[in-house]
Amino acid sequence: MAKSNDLSTSCVHTGEQSGLHGSPHTPIYNSTTFLFKSTSDILDVVEGRKAGSLYTRYGLNPSIISLEEKLAAIEGAEASLVFSSGMAAESAVFFALCRKGVLCLGDVYGGTQELITHQLPVLGIKTSFLLKSELGQLEAELKKGFGVVFFETPTNPAMDLFDITGVSKLAHQYGALVVVDNTFATPVNQLPLSLGADLVVHSATKYLGGHSDITAGTVMGSKKLIGEIWPWRKNLGQMIAPETAALLSRSLKTLSVRVKAQNESAMTIAKEISKHSKIKRVLYPGLESNPDYHLAKSQMTGFGGMMTLELKGDRAATSSFVDKLKIFGLAPSLGGPESLVNQPALLTHYGLGEEERSRRGISDSMVRLSIGLESVKDLLEDLIQALE
Ligand code: PLP
C-alpha cells in the first residue's frame, strides 16, 4: 500500500504483510527461529546487509517487524521497538541511555517511580525528581547534567500537563534527551516527537491494546536511538510473544475510532458532572476551567478518556461513591472498552504514603475515571446515582 500520513490509515494498513494466501493482515508467525538456504544467506541477515527474520527474541520475526512498522508510523517516528510490557520498554530506555542520570518531572506511574527511586540508584545511576510546582528549578537542575528527562503528560492522577516543546528546548540546551510517556494521551491526541521530544514510550497494555487483554510496551524515536536500545531488549530478553504482537496489531486498527469516541464521551461527562453539587472539581485538560487548558489546546488535538473527579467528602464518602458505581469497574488499569474507576489514595498511589500524597496534591477524595466505550448516557446516569 502507498504510504499515508494519516493516522487512521496507518493504523489499518501500515506494516501489514499479507503472506502467501493474501490475508489482509500479517499472519501470526509463532516460530522461534527461521530457516535459511545457505550460510551466506544467514550471514546477510546477521551482518545486517539484508532485512529478514532470524530469531524471535531479537525481534526478527514478521509478526513483530510488521507491528513495529505500524507503531512507528502512528507516532510519527522513524522506528519503534515493541516489548513485553510498558515497564520493560521504560527500563530498556533507562539502561541504554541513562549513564548520566534521569531527571523525572511530575507524577508518574507507581512502577516508574519505584524503578527510578529504588532500582536505578543501585546501578549507580543518578536520579532526581521535580514536581510540577517545582518547575521553576528545572534549569538549575539540568545544569547538574542528566542523560534523560522523563515525564508523563497528562499526569496521573492530577491530570497536570507539561509543555513538551518548552521542556525539550531547555533539556536539549543542557545535553539531555527527552522521553515522554504518551500512554494517557495516545498518538491520536498528542505527538510528542513532533513537539521536540526524542523518544516516546507507551504502556501498550492501555489504549494501544485497548481491550484489557494484552500486556505490552513500546518505544518510538529516531533510528539512531532505537538502534542503541535494541541490544538491551535483545539481551535482557524483554520480547513480546508473536501471538500478543498479532493481537496488538489487530487492536491498533481501531485505535483512532476508539480513542475519538472516548475523547467525546469524556468531554461530555467532564462538562456535565462538574455541574453536580457533590463534585468539588473535575480535572480534565479539555475543560476551560482547567489551569492547563491553553497548553492542552496547543499540544493536544483531543483531550483523552482519562479524568479525575474530586468529591466534596472525606475518604470514606469517596469509597462509598466508588462502591455504588454499577457500570464503572473498580480496577487499577485504564484505556479498555469498559469504564474503570479507582480511588488513587487507596489503590494506585497508596504506596506513596499520606505525607507524599499530600505534597503532590493527591487527596483522599479524588477518583480517577477511565472512560470506556459504553453509552455516555449510561455512564453519566451511573455516576449521578452513585453521587446521590
Ligand atoms: N506508564 C503508565 C502511564 C502507566 O499507567 C503504566 C501502567 O499502569 C505503565 C507505564 C507501565 O505499563 P505496564 O503495566 O504495561 O508495564
mmCIF file of C-alpha atoms and ligand atoms in Angstrom:
data_model
loop_
_atom_site.group_PDB
_atom_site.id
_atom_site.type_symbol
_atom_site.label_atom_id
_atom_site.label_comp_id
_atom_site.label_asym_id
_atom_site.label_seq_id
_atom_site.Cartn_x
_atom_site.Cartn_y
_atom_site.Cartn_z
ATOM 1 C CA MET A 1 0.000 0.000 0.000
ATOM 2 C CA ALA A 2 1.163 3.578 -0.727
ATOM 3 C CA LYS A 3 2.366 5.350 2.437
ATOM 4 C CA SER A 4 -0.144 7.665 4.136
ATOM 5 C CA ASN A 5 0.498 10.332 6.745
ATOM 6 C CA ASP A 6 -2.997 9.905 8.099
ATOM 7 C CA LEU A 7 -3.024 8.105 11.431
ATOM 8 C CA SER A 8 -6.300 6.239 10.802
ATOM 9 C CA THR A 9 -4.988 4.838 7.502
ATOM 10 C CA SER A 10 -1.640 3.907 9.083
ATOM 11 C CA CYS A 11 -3.462 2.141 11.921
ATOM 12 C CA VAL A 12 -5.196 -0.113 9.401
ATOM 13 C CA HIS A 13 -2.579 -0.626 6.701
ATOM 14 C CA THR A 14 0.996 0.184 7.722
ATOM 15 C CA GLY A 15 3.246 -2.823 8.249
ATOM 16 C CA GLU A 16 0.708 -5.421 7.138
ATOM 17 C CA GLN A 17 2.309 -8.247 5.135
ATOM 18 C CA SER A 18 -0.292 -10.445 3.515
ATOM 19 C CA GLY A 19 1.761 -13.662 3.377
ATOM 20 C CA LEU A 20 1.291 -16.441 0.825
ATOM 21 C CA HIS A 21 -2.515 -16.532 0.767
ATOM 22 C CA GLY A 22 -3.439 -12.838 0.548
ATOM 23 C CA SER A 23 -4.524 -12.367 4.162
ATOM 24 C CA PRO A 24 -5.473 -8.686 4.795
ATOM 25 C CA HIS A 25 -3.225 -8.689 7.870
ATOM 26 C CA THR A 26 0.124 -10.251 8.779
ATOM 27 C CA PRO A 27 -0.419 -13.888 9.788
ATOM 28 C CA ILE A 28 0.896 -14.940 13.222
ATOM 29 C CA TYR A 29 4.423 -16.305 12.916
ATOM 30 C CA ASN A 30 4.827 -18.188 16.179
ATOM 31 C CA SER A 31 8.208 -19.609 15.069
ATOM 32 C CA THR A 32 11.078 -19.050 17.456
ATOM 33 C CA THR A 33 13.625 -19.389 14.627
ATOM 34 C CA PHE A 34 13.741 -19.182 10.812
ATOM 35 C CA LEU A 35 15.367 -21.385 8.160
ATOM 36 C CA PHE A 36 17.948 -20.230 5.590
ATOM 37 C CA LYS A 37 19.046 -21.796 2.289
ATOM 38 C CA SER A 38 22.757 -21.172 2.819
ATOM 39 C CA THR A 39 25.387 -19.830 5.200
ATOM 40 C CA SER A 40 25.817 -16.751 3.008
ATOM 41 C CA ASP A 41 22.040 -16.045 3.275
ATOM 42 C CA ILE A 42 22.119 -16.270 7.069
ATOM 43 C CA LEU A 43 25.218 -14.051 7.222
ATOM 44 C CA ASP A 44 23.458 -11.395 5.121
ATOM 45 C CA VAL A 45 20.798 -11.093 7.840
ATOM 46 C CA VAL A 46 23.141 -11.482 10.837
ATOM 47 C CA GLU A 47 25.527 -8.854 9.450
ATOM 48 C CA GLY A 48 22.672 -6.504 8.543
ATOM 49 C CA ARG A 49 23.083 -6.464 4.739
ATOM 50 C CA LYS A 50 19.544 -7.786 4.235
ATOM 51 C CA ALA A 51 16.368 -7.366 6.296
ATOM 52 C CA GLY A 52 14.936 -10.723 7.318
ATOM 53 C CA SER A 53 13.615 -12.999 10.006
ATOM 54 C CA LEU A 54 16.143 -14.796 12.190
ATOM 55 C CA TYR A 55 15.237 -15.323 15.837
ATOM 56 C CA THR A 56 12.118 -14.146 17.662
ATOM 57 C CA ARG A 57 13.784 -12.895 20.865
ATOM 58 C CA TYR A 58 15.809 -10.475 18.692
ATOM 59 C CA GLY A 59 12.542 -9.097 17.261
ATOM 60 C CA LEU A 60 13.483 -10.531 13.855
ATOM 61 C CA ASN A 61 10.099 -12.155 13.266
ATOM 62 C CA PRO A 62 7.489 -10.950 10.680
ATOM 63 C CA SER A 63 4.723 -10.531 13.319
ATOM 64 C CA ILE A 64 6.992 -8.267 15.381
ATOM 65 C CA ILE A 65 8.536 -6.356 12.445
ATOM 66 C CA SER A 66 5.103 -5.681 10.964
ATOM 67 C CA LEU A 67 3.801 -4.360 14.322
ATOM 68 C CA GLU A 68 6.846 -2.144 14.810
ATOM 69 C CA GLU A 69 6.346 -0.529 11.402
ATOM 70 C CA LYS A 70 2.766 0.298 12.336
ATOM 71 C CA LEU A 71 3.711 1.635 15.796
ATOM 72 C CA ALA A 72 6.421 3.886 14.333
ATOM 73 C CA ALA A 73 4.044 5.237 11.675
ATOM 74 C CA ILE A 74 1.248 6.146 14.079
ATOM 75 C CA GLU A 75 3.607 8.008 16.424
ATOM 76 C CA GLY A 76 5.388 9.768 13.520
ATOM 77 C CA ALA A 77 8.692 8.064 14.364
ATOM 78 C CA GLU A 78 11.466 6.651 12.181
ATOM 79 C CA ALA A 79 11.494 3.395 14.154
ATOM 80 C CA SER A 80 9.975 1.607 17.130
ATOM 81 C CA LEU A 81 10.581 -1.377 19.368
ATOM 82 C CA VAL A 82 7.866 -3.465 20.983
ATOM 83 C CA PHE A 83 8.283 -5.004 24.460
ATOM 84 C CA SER A 84 6.633 -7.482 26.801
ATOM 85 C CA SER A 85 5.263 -4.601 28.973
ATOM 86 C CA GLY A 86 5.386 -0.848 29.426
ATOM 87 C CA MET A 87 7.878 -1.274 32.290
ATOM 88 C CA ALA A 88 10.110 -3.417 30.046
ATOM 89 C CA ALA A 89 10.128 -0.594 27.488
ATOM 90 C CA GLU A 90 10.955 2.046 30.110
ATOM 91 C CA SER A 91 13.697 0.002 31.774
ATOM 92 C CA ALA A 92 15.384 -0.692 28.392
ATOM 93 C CA VAL A 93 15.366 3.069 27.669
ATOM 94 C CA PHE A 94 16.901 3.841 31.056
ATOM 95 C CA PHE A 95 19.555 1.114 30.818
ATOM 96 C CA ALA A 96 20.542 2.190 27.303
ATOM 97 C CA LEU A 97 20.575 5.959 27.716
ATOM 98 C CA CYS A 98 20.903 6.951 31.356
ATOM 99 C CA ARG A 99 24.609 6.760 32.147
ATOM 100 C CA LYS A 100 24.410 10.467 33.058
ATOM 101 C CA GLY A 101 21.260 10.090 35.123
ATOM 102 C CA VAL A 102 17.482 10.535 34.986
ATOM 103 C CA LEU A 103 15.540 13.656 35.876
ATOM 104 C CA CYS A 104 11.870 12.788 36.359
ATOM 105 C CA LEU A 105 9.211 15.517 36.207
ATOM 106 C CA GLY A 106 5.824 15.430 37.907
ATOM 107 C CA ASP A 107 3.734 12.477 38.970
ATOM 108 C CA VAL A 108 4.493 9.251 37.147
ATOM 109 C CA TYR A 109 3.082 5.734 37.220
ATOM 110 C CA GLY A 110 3.957 3.964 40.516
ATOM 111 C CA GLY A 111 6.177 1.334 38.845
ATOM 112 C CA THR A 112 8.180 4.060 37.074
ATOM 113 C CA GLN A 113 8.526 5.971 40.341
ATOM 114 C CA GLU A 114 9.806 2.822 42.069
ATOM 115 C CA LEU A 115 12.252 1.969 39.258
ATOM 116 C CA ILE A 116 13.764 5.472 39.314
ATOM 117 C CA THR A 117 13.744 5.760 43.122
ATOM 118 C CA HIS A 118 14.941 2.293 44.134
ATOM 119 C CA GLN A 119 16.427 0.240 41.276
ATOM 120 C CA LEU A 120 18.369 2.725 39.091
ATOM 121 C CA PRO A 121 20.390 4.162 42.025
ATOM 122 C CA VAL A 122 21.554 0.608 42.928
ATOM 123 C CA LEU A 123 23.226 0.552 39.484
ATOM 124 C CA GLY A 124 24.962 3.859 40.247
ATOM 125 C CA ILE A 125 22.580 5.906 38.075
ATOM 126 C CA LYS A 126 21.968 9.428 39.381
ATOM 127 C CA THR A 127 18.243 10.230 39.721
ATOM 128 C CA SER A 128 16.295 13.332 40.657
ATOM 129 C CA PHE A 129 12.629 14.421 40.783
ATOM 130 C CA LEU A 130 10.897 17.770 40.308
ATOM 131 C CA LEU A 131 7.179 18.174 40.895
ATOM 132 C CA LYS A 132 5.160 20.420 38.595
ATOM 133 C CA SER A 133 5.099 23.058 41.365
ATOM 134 C CA GLU A 134 8.936 22.988 41.405
ATOM 135 C CA LEU A 135 9.369 23.511 37.660
ATOM 136 C CA GLY A 136 10.999 26.901 38.273
ATOM 137 C CA GLN A 137 14.086 24.916 39.337
ATOM 138 C CA LEU A 138 14.278 22.971 36.050
ATOM 139 C CA GLU A 139 17.183 24.887 34.536
ATOM 140 C CA ALA A 140 19.222 24.768 37.766
ATOM 141 C CA GLU A 141 18.608 21.019 37.967
ATOM 142 C CA LEU A 142 19.540 20.464 34.297
ATOM 143 C CA LYS A 143 22.840 22.267 34.889
ATOM 144 C CA LYS A 144 23.845 19.361 37.155
ATOM 145 C CA GLY A 145 23.873 17.185 33.990
ATOM 146 C CA PHE A 146 21.369 14.396 33.167
ATOM 147 C CA GLY A 147 21.175 11.910 30.291
ATOM 148 C CA VAL A 148 17.384 11.850 30.195
ATOM 149 C CA VAL A 149 14.430 13.988 31.264
ATOM 150 C CA PHE A 150 11.364 11.764 31.671
ATOM 151 C CA PHE A 151 7.720 12.794 32.168
ATOM 152 C CA GLU A 152 4.117 11.851 31.532
ATOM 153 C CA THR A 153 1.637 14.368 30.142
ATOM 154 C CA PRO A 154 -1.198 14.356 31.165
ATOM 155 C CA THR A 155 -0.078 13.025 34.548
ATOM 156 C CA ASN A 156 -1.750 10.520 36.804
ATOM 157 C CA PRO A 157 -3.960 11.278 38.727
ATOM 158 C CA ALA A 158 -3.826 15.106 38.827
ATOM 159 C CA MET A 159 -4.048 15.363 35.006
ATOM 160 C CA ASP A 160 -1.303 18.038 35.030
ATOM 161 C CA LEU A 161 0.257 18.882 31.679
ATOM 162 C CA PHE A 162 3.902 19.560 30.830
ATOM 163 C CA ASP A 163 4.926 21.827 27.964
ATOM 164 C CA ILE A 164 6.661 19.293 25.685
ATOM 165 C CA THR A 165 8.233 21.924 23.397
ATOM 166 C CA GLY A 166 9.426 24.157 26.240
ATOM 167 C CA VAL A 167 10.906 21.336 28.329
ATOM 168 C CA SER A 168 12.550 19.766 25.253
ATOM 169 C CA LYS A 169 14.246 23.043 24.213
ATOM 170 C CA LEU A 170 15.669 23.586 27.682
ATOM 171 C CA ALA A 171 16.715 19.948 28.168
ATOM 172 C CA HIS A 172 18.493 19.905 24.783
ATOM 173 C CA GLN A 173 20.456 23.045 25.729
ATOM 174 C CA TYR A 174 21.931 21.024 28.599
ATOM 175 C CA GLY A 175 22.534 17.872 26.544
ATOM 176 C CA ALA A 176 19.657 15.766 27.933
ATOM 177 C CA LEU A 177 17.308 13.622 25.862
ATOM 178 C CA VAL A 178 13.567 13.981 26.446
ATOM 179 C CA VAL A 179 11.429 10.864 26.893
ATOM 180 C CA VAL A 180 7.641 11.312 27.106
ATOM 181 C CA ASP A 181 5.273 8.630 28.355
ATOM 182 C CA ASN A 182 2.344 9.165 25.955
ATOM 183 C CA THR A 183 0.169 6.390 27.412
ATOM 184 C CA PHE A 184 -2.668 8.644 28.648
ATOM 185 C CA ALA A 185 -2.880 10.888 25.573
ATOM 186 C CA THR A 186 -2.185 8.307 22.822
ATOM 187 C CA PRO A 187 -0.844 9.341 19.377
ATOM 188 C CA VAL A 188 -4.413 10.120 18.331
ATOM 189 C CA ASN A 189 -4.375 13.143 20.669
ATOM 190 C CA GLN A 190 -0.713 14.091 21.029
ATOM 191 C CA LEU A 191 2.508 13.529 19.086
ATOM 192 C CA PRO A 192 5.433 14.390 21.427
ATOM 193 C CA LEU A 193 8.109 13.689 18.779
ATOM 194 C CA SER A 194 6.640 16.416 16.558
ATOM 195 C CA LEU A 195 6.830 18.787 19.565
ATOM 196 C CA GLY A 196 10.547 18.211 20.197
ATOM 197 C CA ALA A 197 10.750 15.060 22.359
ATOM 198 C CA ASP A 198 13.399 12.459 21.449
ATOM 199 C CA LEU A 199 11.575 9.269 22.443
ATOM 200 C CA VAL A 200 8.030 8.254 23.270
ATOM 201 C CA VAL A 201 7.174 5.285 25.489
ATOM 202 C CA HIS A 202 3.788 3.637 25.979
ATOM 203 C CA SER A 203 2.251 1.066 28.174
ATOM 204 C CA ALA A 204 0.556 -0.614 25.191
ATOM 205 C CA THR A 205 -1.378 -2.527 27.855
ATOM 206 C CA LYS A 206 -3.661 0.546 27.912
ATOM 207 C CA TYR A 207 -5.118 2.378 24.880
ATOM 208 C CA LEU A 208 -2.907 0.833 22.179
ATOM 209 C CA GLY A 209 -4.011 -2.667 23.220
ATOM 210 C CA GLY A 210 -7.384 -1.174 24.090
ATOM 211 C CA HIS A 211 -9.239 -4.343 25.170
ATOM 212 C CA SER A 212 -7.731 -5.128 28.609
ATOM 213 C CA ASP A 213 -6.336 -8.389 27.224
ATOM 214 C CA ILE A 214 -2.705 -7.595 26.274
ATOM 215 C CA THR A 215 0.349 -6.693 28.345
ATOM 216 C CA ALA A 216 2.848 -4.869 26.108
ATOM 217 C CA GLY A 217 5.010 -1.787 25.761
ATOM 218 C CA THR A 218 6.734 0.223 23.070
ATOM 219 C CA VAL A 219 9.408 2.872 22.469
ATOM 220 C CA MET A 220 9.406 5.086 19.370
ATOM 221 C CA GLY A 221 12.009 7.550 18.058
ATOM 222 C CA SER A 222 14.907 8.054 15.658
ATOM 223 C CA LYS A 223 16.619 5.054 14.053
ATOM 224 C CA LYS A 224 19.786 6.032 15.915
ATOM 225 C CA LEU A 225 18.275 5.991 19.429
ATOM 226 C CA ILE A 226 16.166 2.914 18.722
ATOM 227 C CA GLY A 227 19.366 1.210 17.481
ATOM 228 C CA GLU A 228 21.007 1.962 20.846
ATOM 229 C CA ILE A 229 18.096 0.442 22.785
ATOM 230 C CA TRP A 230 17.782 -2.682 20.562
ATOM 231 C CA PRO A 231 20.689 -4.731 22.087
ATOM 232 C CA TRP A 232 19.350 -4.087 25.595
ATOM 233 C CA ARG A 233 15.950 -5.513 24.698
ATOM 234 C CA LYS A 234 17.622 -8.457 22.974
ATOM 235 C CA ASN A 235 19.909 -9.382 25.847
ATOM 236 C CA LEU A 236 17.532 -8.565 28.686
ATOM 237 C CA GLY A 237 15.068 -10.857 26.870
ATOM 238 C CA GLN A 238 12.160 -8.393 27.002
ATOM 239 C CA MET A 239 10.480 -9.608 23.821
ATOM 240 C CA ILE A 240 6.719 -9.795 23.368
ATOM 241 C CA ALA A 241 5.243 -13.135 22.189
ATOM 242 C CA PRO A 242 4.310 -13.185 18.446
ATOM 243 C CA GLU A 243 0.706 -14.067 19.389
ATOM 244 C CA THR A 244 0.499 -10.936 21.575
ATOM 245 C CA ALA A 245 2.154 -8.869 18.834
ATOM 246 C CA ALA A 246 -0.553 -10.001 16.406
ATOM 247 C CA LEU A 247 -3.288 -9.108 18.930
ATOM 248 C CA LEU A 248 -1.754 -5.666 19.391
ATOM 249 C CA SER A 249 -1.608 -5.115 15.592
ATOM 250 C CA ARG A 250 -5.278 -6.118 15.418
ATOM 251 C CA SER A 251 -6.145 -3.657 18.209
ATOM 252 C CA LEU A 252 -4.270 -0.778 16.580
ATOM 253 C CA LYS A 253 -6.555 -0.993 13.553
ATOM 254 C CA THR A 254 -9.352 0.522 15.687
ATOM 255 C CA LEU A 255 -7.187 2.843 17.816
ATOM 256 C CA SER A 256 -8.328 6.029 16.131
ATOM 257 C CA VAL A 257 -12.083 5.306 16.342
ATOM 258 C CA ARG A 258 -11.849 4.013 19.910
ATOM 259 C CA VAL A 259 -9.888 6.987 21.217
ATOM 260 C CA LYS A 260 -12.035 9.561 19.401
ATOM 261 C CA ALA A 261 -15.180 8.005 20.918
ATOM 262 C CA GLN A 262 -13.544 8.014 24.366
ATOM 263 C CA ASN A 263 -12.496 11.688 23.913
ATOM 264 C CA GLU A 264 -16.060 12.641 23.083
ATOM 265 C CA SER A 265 -17.659 10.748 25.974
ATOM 266 C CA ALA A 266 -15.067 12.042 28.446
ATOM 267 C CA MET A 267 -15.677 15.653 27.390
ATOM 268 C CA THR A 268 -19.450 15.247 27.816
ATOM 269 C CA ILE A 269 -19.037 13.598 31.220
ATOM 270 C CA ALA A 270 -16.482 16.201 32.410
ATOM 271 C CA LYS A 271 -18.803 19.084 31.468
ATOM 272 C CA GLU A 272 -21.968 17.530 32.916
ATOM 273 C CA ILE A 273 -20.536 16.098 36.115
ATOM 274 C CA SER A 274 -18.706 19.329 37.011
ATOM 275 C CA LYS A 275 -22.169 20.949 37.499
ATOM 276 C CA HIS A 276 -23.128 18.440 40.217
ATOM 277 C CA SER A 277 -23.401 19.847 43.749
ATOM 278 C CA LYS A 278 -21.380 16.969 45.251
ATOM 279 C CA ILE A 279 -18.404 17.498 42.939
ATOM 280 C CA LYS A 280 -15.670 19.860 44.164
ATOM 281 C CA ARG A 281 -13.762 19.905 40.856
ATOM 282 C CA VAL A 282 -13.150 17.907 37.706
ATOM 283 C CA LEU A 283 -9.563 17.587 36.493
ATOM 284 C CA TYR A 284 -9.760 17.210 32.710
ATOM 285 C CA PRO A 285 -7.476 19.044 30.243
ATOM 286 C CA GLY A 286 -10.370 19.801 27.879
ATOM 287 C CA LEU A 287 -12.303 21.930 30.390
ATOM 288 C CA GLU A 288 -11.809 25.683 30.013
ATOM 289 C CA SER A 289 -11.654 25.904 33.807
ATOM 290 C CA ASN A 290 -8.506 23.733 33.792
ATOM 291 C CA PRO A 291 -5.349 25.782 34.541
ATOM 292 C CA ASP A 292 -3.545 23.923 31.718
ATOM 293 C CA TYR A 293 -6.372 24.374 29.176
ATOM 294 C CA HIS A 294 -4.374 26.664 26.827
ATOM 295 C CA LEU A 295 -1.360 24.358 26.912
ATOM 296 C CA ALA A 296 -3.691 21.413 26.236
ATOM 297 C CA LYS A 297 -5.136 23.225 23.201
ATOM 298 C CA SER A 298 -1.655 23.962 21.896
ATOM 299 C CA GLN A 299 -0.184 20.460 22.144
ATOM 300 C CA MET A 300 -3.174 18.091 22.056
ATOM 301 C CA THR A 301 -5.734 17.569 19.301
ATOM 302 C CA GLY A 302 -8.112 15.721 21.648
ATOM 303 C CA PHE A 303 -8.177 15.533 25.438
ATOM 304 C CA GLY A 304 -8.372 11.802 26.073
ATOM 305 C CA GLY A 305 -10.537 9.416 28.048
ATOM 306 C CA MET A 306 -8.938 9.929 31.471
ATOM 307 C CA MET A 307 -10.197 12.342 34.146
ATOM 308 C CA THR A 308 -10.107 12.785 37.881
ATOM 309 C CA LEU A 309 -13.080 13.893 39.972
ATOM 310 C CA GLU A 310 -12.631 15.427 43.405
ATOM 311 C CA LEU A 311 -15.660 14.882 45.585
ATOM 312 C CA LYS A 312 -16.964 17.088 48.394
ATOM 313 C CA GLY A 313 -16.494 14.404 51.013
ATOM 314 C CA ASP A 314 -13.908 12.505 53.030
ATOM 315 C CA ARG A 315 -12.090 9.260 52.204
ATOM 316 C CA ALA A 316 -14.995 7.065 53.410
ATOM 317 C CA ALA A 317 -17.643 9.019 51.473
ATOM 318 C CA THR A 318 -15.459 8.764 48.358
ATOM 319 C CA SER A 319 -15.030 4.989 48.787
ATOM 320 C CA SER A 320 -18.777 4.679 49.236
ATOM 321 C CA PHE A 321 -19.301 6.543 45.909
ATOM 322 C CA VAL A 322 -16.851 4.147 44.208
ATOM 323 C CA ASP A 323 -18.593 1.113 45.678
ATOM 324 C CA LYS A 324 -22.028 2.288 44.493
ATOM 325 C CA LEU A 325 -20.997 2.514 40.832
ATOM 326 C CA LYS A 326 -22.590 -0.221 38.750
ATOM 327 C CA ILE A 327 -21.099 0.189 35.268
ATOM 328 C CA PHE A 328 -17.656 1.551 36.183
ATOM 329 C CA GLY A 329 -15.494 -1.372 37.347
ATOM 330 C CA LEU A 330 -13.083 -0.959 40.276
ATOM 331 C CA ALA A 331 -9.591 -1.744 38.905
ATOM 332 C CA PRO A 332 -6.186 -0.071 38.585
ATOM 333 C CA SER A 333 -5.815 -0.131 34.784
ATOM 334 C CA LEU A 334 -7.184 2.113 32.013
ATOM 335 C CA GLY A 335 -7.740 2.509 28.284
ATOM 336 C CA GLY A 336 -10.008 -0.515 27.714
ATOM 337 C CA PRO A 337 -13.577 -0.691 26.370
ATOM 338 C CA GLU A 338 -15.005 -0.981 29.893
ATOM 339 C CA SER A 339 -15.065 2.151 32.073
ATOM 340 C CA LEU A 340 -12.931 1.825 35.192
ATOM 341 C CA VAL A 341 -12.723 3.718 38.468
ATOM 342 C CA ASN A 342 -10.052 3.904 41.141
ATOM 343 C CA GLN A 343 -9.537 5.971 44.288
ATOM 344 C CA PRO A 344 -5.793 6.789 43.931
ATOM 345 C CA ALA A 345 -5.181 7.292 47.685
ATOM 346 C CA LEU A 346 -6.336 3.715 48.327
ATOM 347 C CA LEU A 347 -5.105 1.957 45.205
ATOM 348 C CA THR A 348 -2.671 3.266 42.564
ATOM 349 C CA HIS A 349 -0.999 5.855 44.852
ATOM 350 C CA TYR A 350 -1.411 4.061 48.197
ATOM 351 C CA GLY A 351 2.291 3.118 48.250
ATOM 352 C CA LEU A 352 3.394 6.782 48.262
ATOM 353 C CA GLY A 353 2.147 7.236 51.839
ATOM 354 C CA GLU A 354 -0.039 10.037 53.199
ATOM 355 C CA GLU A 355 2.650 12.722 53.508
ATOM 356 C CA GLU A 356 3.969 12.288 49.958
ATOM 357 C CA ARG A 357 0.430 12.169 48.537
ATOM 358 C CA SER A 358 -0.402 15.441 50.246
ATOM 359 C CA ARG A 359 2.854 17.040 48.949
ATOM 360 C CA ARG A 360 1.727 16.020 45.448
ATOM 361 C CA GLY A 361 -1.850 17.258 45.928
ATOM 362 C CA ILE A 362 -3.344 13.748 45.709
ATOM 363 C CA SER A 363 -6.305 13.946 48.070
ATOM 364 C CA ASP A 364 -8.384 11.175 49.660
ATOM 365 C CA SER A 365 -11.468 12.413 47.808
ATOM 366 C CA MET A 366 -10.013 12.017 44.310
ATOM 367 C CA VAL A 367 -11.486 9.411 41.991
ATOM 368 C CA ARG A 368 -9.789 8.575 38.679
ATOM 369 C CA LEU A 369 -12.032 7.545 35.805
ATOM 370 C CA SER A 370 -11.061 5.760 32.604
ATOM 371 C CA ILE A 371 -13.968 6.361 30.244
ATOM 372 C CA GLY A 372 -14.717 3.316 28.115
ATOM 373 C CA LEU A 373 -16.907 2.673 25.112
ATOM 374 C CA GLU A 374 -20.300 2.279 26.816
ATOM 375 C CA SER A 375 -23.152 4.730 26.130
ATOM 376 C CA VAL A 376 -22.288 8.120 27.597
ATOM 377 C CA LYS A 377 -25.864 8.421 28.881
ATOM 378 C CA ASP A 378 -25.496 5.191 30.883
ATOM 379 C CA LEU A 379 -22.123 6.308 32.264
ATOM 380 C CA LEU A 380 -23.484 9.682 33.403
ATOM 381 C CA GLU A 381 -26.530 8.060 34.996
ATOM 382 C CA ASP A 382 -24.229 5.643 36.825
ATOM 383 C CA LEU A 383 -22.061 8.480 38.204
ATOM 384 C CA ILE A 384 -25.109 10.504 39.246
ATOM 385 C CA GLN A 385 -26.878 7.606 41.006
ATOM 386 C CA ALA A 386 -23.681 6.873 42.944
ATOM 387 C CA LEU A 387 -23.263 10.526 43.920
ATOM 388 C CA GLU A 388 -26.844 10.777 45.094
HETATM 389 N N1 PLP B 1 3.097 4.180 32.053
HETATM 390 C C1 PLP B 1 1.868 4.469 32.511
HETATM 391 C C2 PLP B 1 1.328 5.866 32.335
HETATM 392 C C3 PLP B 1 1.094 3.505 33.141
HETATM 393 O O1 PLP B 1 -0.129 3.810 33.608
HETATM 394 C C4 PLP B 1 1.642 2.188 33.302
HETATM 395 C C5 PLP B 1 0.872 1.119 33.972
HETATM 396 O O2 PLP B 1 -0.175 1.336 34.531
HETATM 397 C C6 PLP B 1 2.927 1.939 32.824
HETATM 398 C C7 PLP B 1 3.631 2.944 32.190
HETATM 399 C C8 PLP B 1 3.536 0.557 32.931
HETATM 400 O O3 PLP B 1 2.942 -0.254 31.963
HETATM 401 P P1 PLP B 1 2.809 -1.879 32.070
HETATM 402 O O4 PLP B 1 1.838 -2.168 33.155
HETATM 403 O O5 PLP B 1 2.352 -2.261 30.699
HETATM 404 O O6 PLP B 1 4.182 -2.388 32.370
#
